Amino acid sequence: MAIVNADGSIVRVNSRFEQLTGQRAGEIVGRVNLRGILGCQLLPKTPVPEGAGNARAAPMHYDISVPDNDGEERWLDVAISGLPEGDQYLVSILDVTDRKRAQIALARENEELRQQVQDLERFNRFSIGRERRIHELKARIDELEGRLPQQERQRRKESR
């Protein structure tokens, strides 16, 4: 967690925030802007007016993707809540990279399964249509054979 001013400058951090950024509090506080860490603007552009009730207390949530020091994509769940006094915000950041990667992989697998189901349904419609046509043709043959003399029906049965 971190406490930041309205302009994004970091005022205070906890040890988890240090671990997440890989920097000590002395390197971050007063020297680094939240935008520099997250790579985007998340704080409201205008302060919430006084008398707006709990509007500042309602946290804003963001799922953002940022590159880490190795250039790998990291997914962060960022919650920002305005503090009751002043123009400061409490920023909570959770690394949800593993969860996000699992969600992306699951979505990819779901799409592959959906495609396979469509392929099977298409094949099924073809097969059932073919079987139905064969059944109709056999019924028609039986109907026609019923009109043939007994000798001809016997001959056709033997030739099958």
Short mmCIF file of C-alpha atoms in Angstrom, two decimals, residues 55-125:
data_model
loop_
_atom_site.label_atom_id
_atom_site.label_comp_id
_atom_site.label_asym_id
_atom_site.label_seq_id
_atom_site.Cartn_x
_atom_site.Cartn_y
_atom_site.Cartn_z
CA ALA A 55 -17.83 9.60 -2.81
CA ARG A 56 -14.16 9.74 -1.76
CA ALA A 57 -14.53 6.62 0.36
CA ALA A 58 -15.74 4.47 -2.54
CA PRO A 59 -12.63 2.77 -3.96
CA MET A 60 -11.92 2.83 -7.66
CA HIS A 61 -10.62 -0.47 -9.05
CA TYR A 62 -8.39 -0.95 -12.06
CA ASP A 63 -6.85 -4.00 -13.72
CA ILE A 64 -3.72 -2.81 -15.47
CA SER A 65 -0.86 -4.42 -17.30
CA VAL A 66 2.67 -3.11 -16.79
CA PRO A 67 6.07 -4.44 -17.80
CA ASP A 68 8.34 -5.55 -14.97
CA ASN A 69 12.11 -5.00 -14.83
CA ASP A 70 12.65 -8.03 -17.11
CA GLY A 71 10.14 -6.78 -19.68
CA GLU A 72 7.60 -9.44 -18.69
CA GLU A 73 3.94 -8.42 -18.55
CA ARG A 74 2.61 -8.12 -14.98
CA TRP A 75 -1.06 -7.69 -14.15
CA LEU A 76 -1.94 -5.53 -11.18
CA ASP A 77 -5.22 -5.02 -9.36
CA VAL A 78 -5.11 -1.42 -8.19
CA ALA A 79 -7.63 -0.02 -5.70
CA ILE A 80 -7.58 3.71 -5.00
CA SER A 81 -9.57 5.28 -2.17
CA GLY A 82 -9.64 8.94 -1.25
CA LEU A 83 -8.66 9.65 2.34
CA PRO A 84 -11.24 11.61 4.35
CA GLU A 85 -8.96 14.55 5.02
CA GLY A 86 -6.92 16.36 2.40
CA ASP A 87 -6.13 15.50 -1.19
CA GLN A 88 -4.43 12.20 -0.53
CA TYR A 89 -5.29 8.71 -1.69
CA LEU A 90 -4.68 5.24 -0.33
CA VAL A 91 -3.41 3.02 -3.14
CA SER A 92 -3.50 -0.75 -2.75
CA ILE A 93 -1.75 -2.82 -5.41
CA LEU A 94 -2.00 -6.60 -5.75
CA ASP A 95 0.00 -8.61 -8.25
CA VAL A 96 -2.62 -10.79 -9.96
CA THR A 97 -0.42 -11.94 -12.85
CA ASP A 98 -0.87 -15.67 -12.18
CA ARG A 99 -4.65 -15.32 -11.93
CA LYS A 100 -4.82 -13.20 -15.10
CA ARG A 101 -2.64 -15.65 -17.04
CA ALA A 102 -4.90 -18.50 -15.90
CA GLN A 103 -7.97 -16.52 -17.02
CA ILE A 104 -6.41 -15.83 -20.42
CA ALA A 105 -5.45 -19.51 -20.83
CA LEU A 106 -8.95 -20.58 -19.80
CA ALA A 107 -10.54 -18.17 -22.28
CA ARG A 108 -8.26 -19.51 -25.02
CA GLU A 109 -9.18 -23.12 -24.15
CA ASN A 110 -12.89 -22.21 -24.05
CA GLU A 111 -12.60 -20.73 -27.55
CA GLU A 112 -10.86 -23.88 -28.82
CA LEU A 113 -13.57 -26.07 -27.25
CA ARG A 114 -16.31 -23.88 -28.72
CA GLN A 115 -14.74 -24.32 -32.16
CA GLN A 116 -14.50 -28.09 -31.70
CA VAL A 117 -18.15 -28.26 -30.64
CA GLN A 118 -19.15 -26.29 -33.74
CA ASP A 119 -17.15 -28.68 -35.92
CA LEU A 120 -18.80 -31.70 -34.25
CA GLU A 121 -22.26 -30.17 -34.62
CA ARG A 122 -21.61 -29.50 -38.30
CA PHE A 123 -20.44 -33.10 -38.81
CA ASN A 124 -23.42 -34.38 -36.82
CA ARG A 125 -25.88 -32.45 -39.02
#
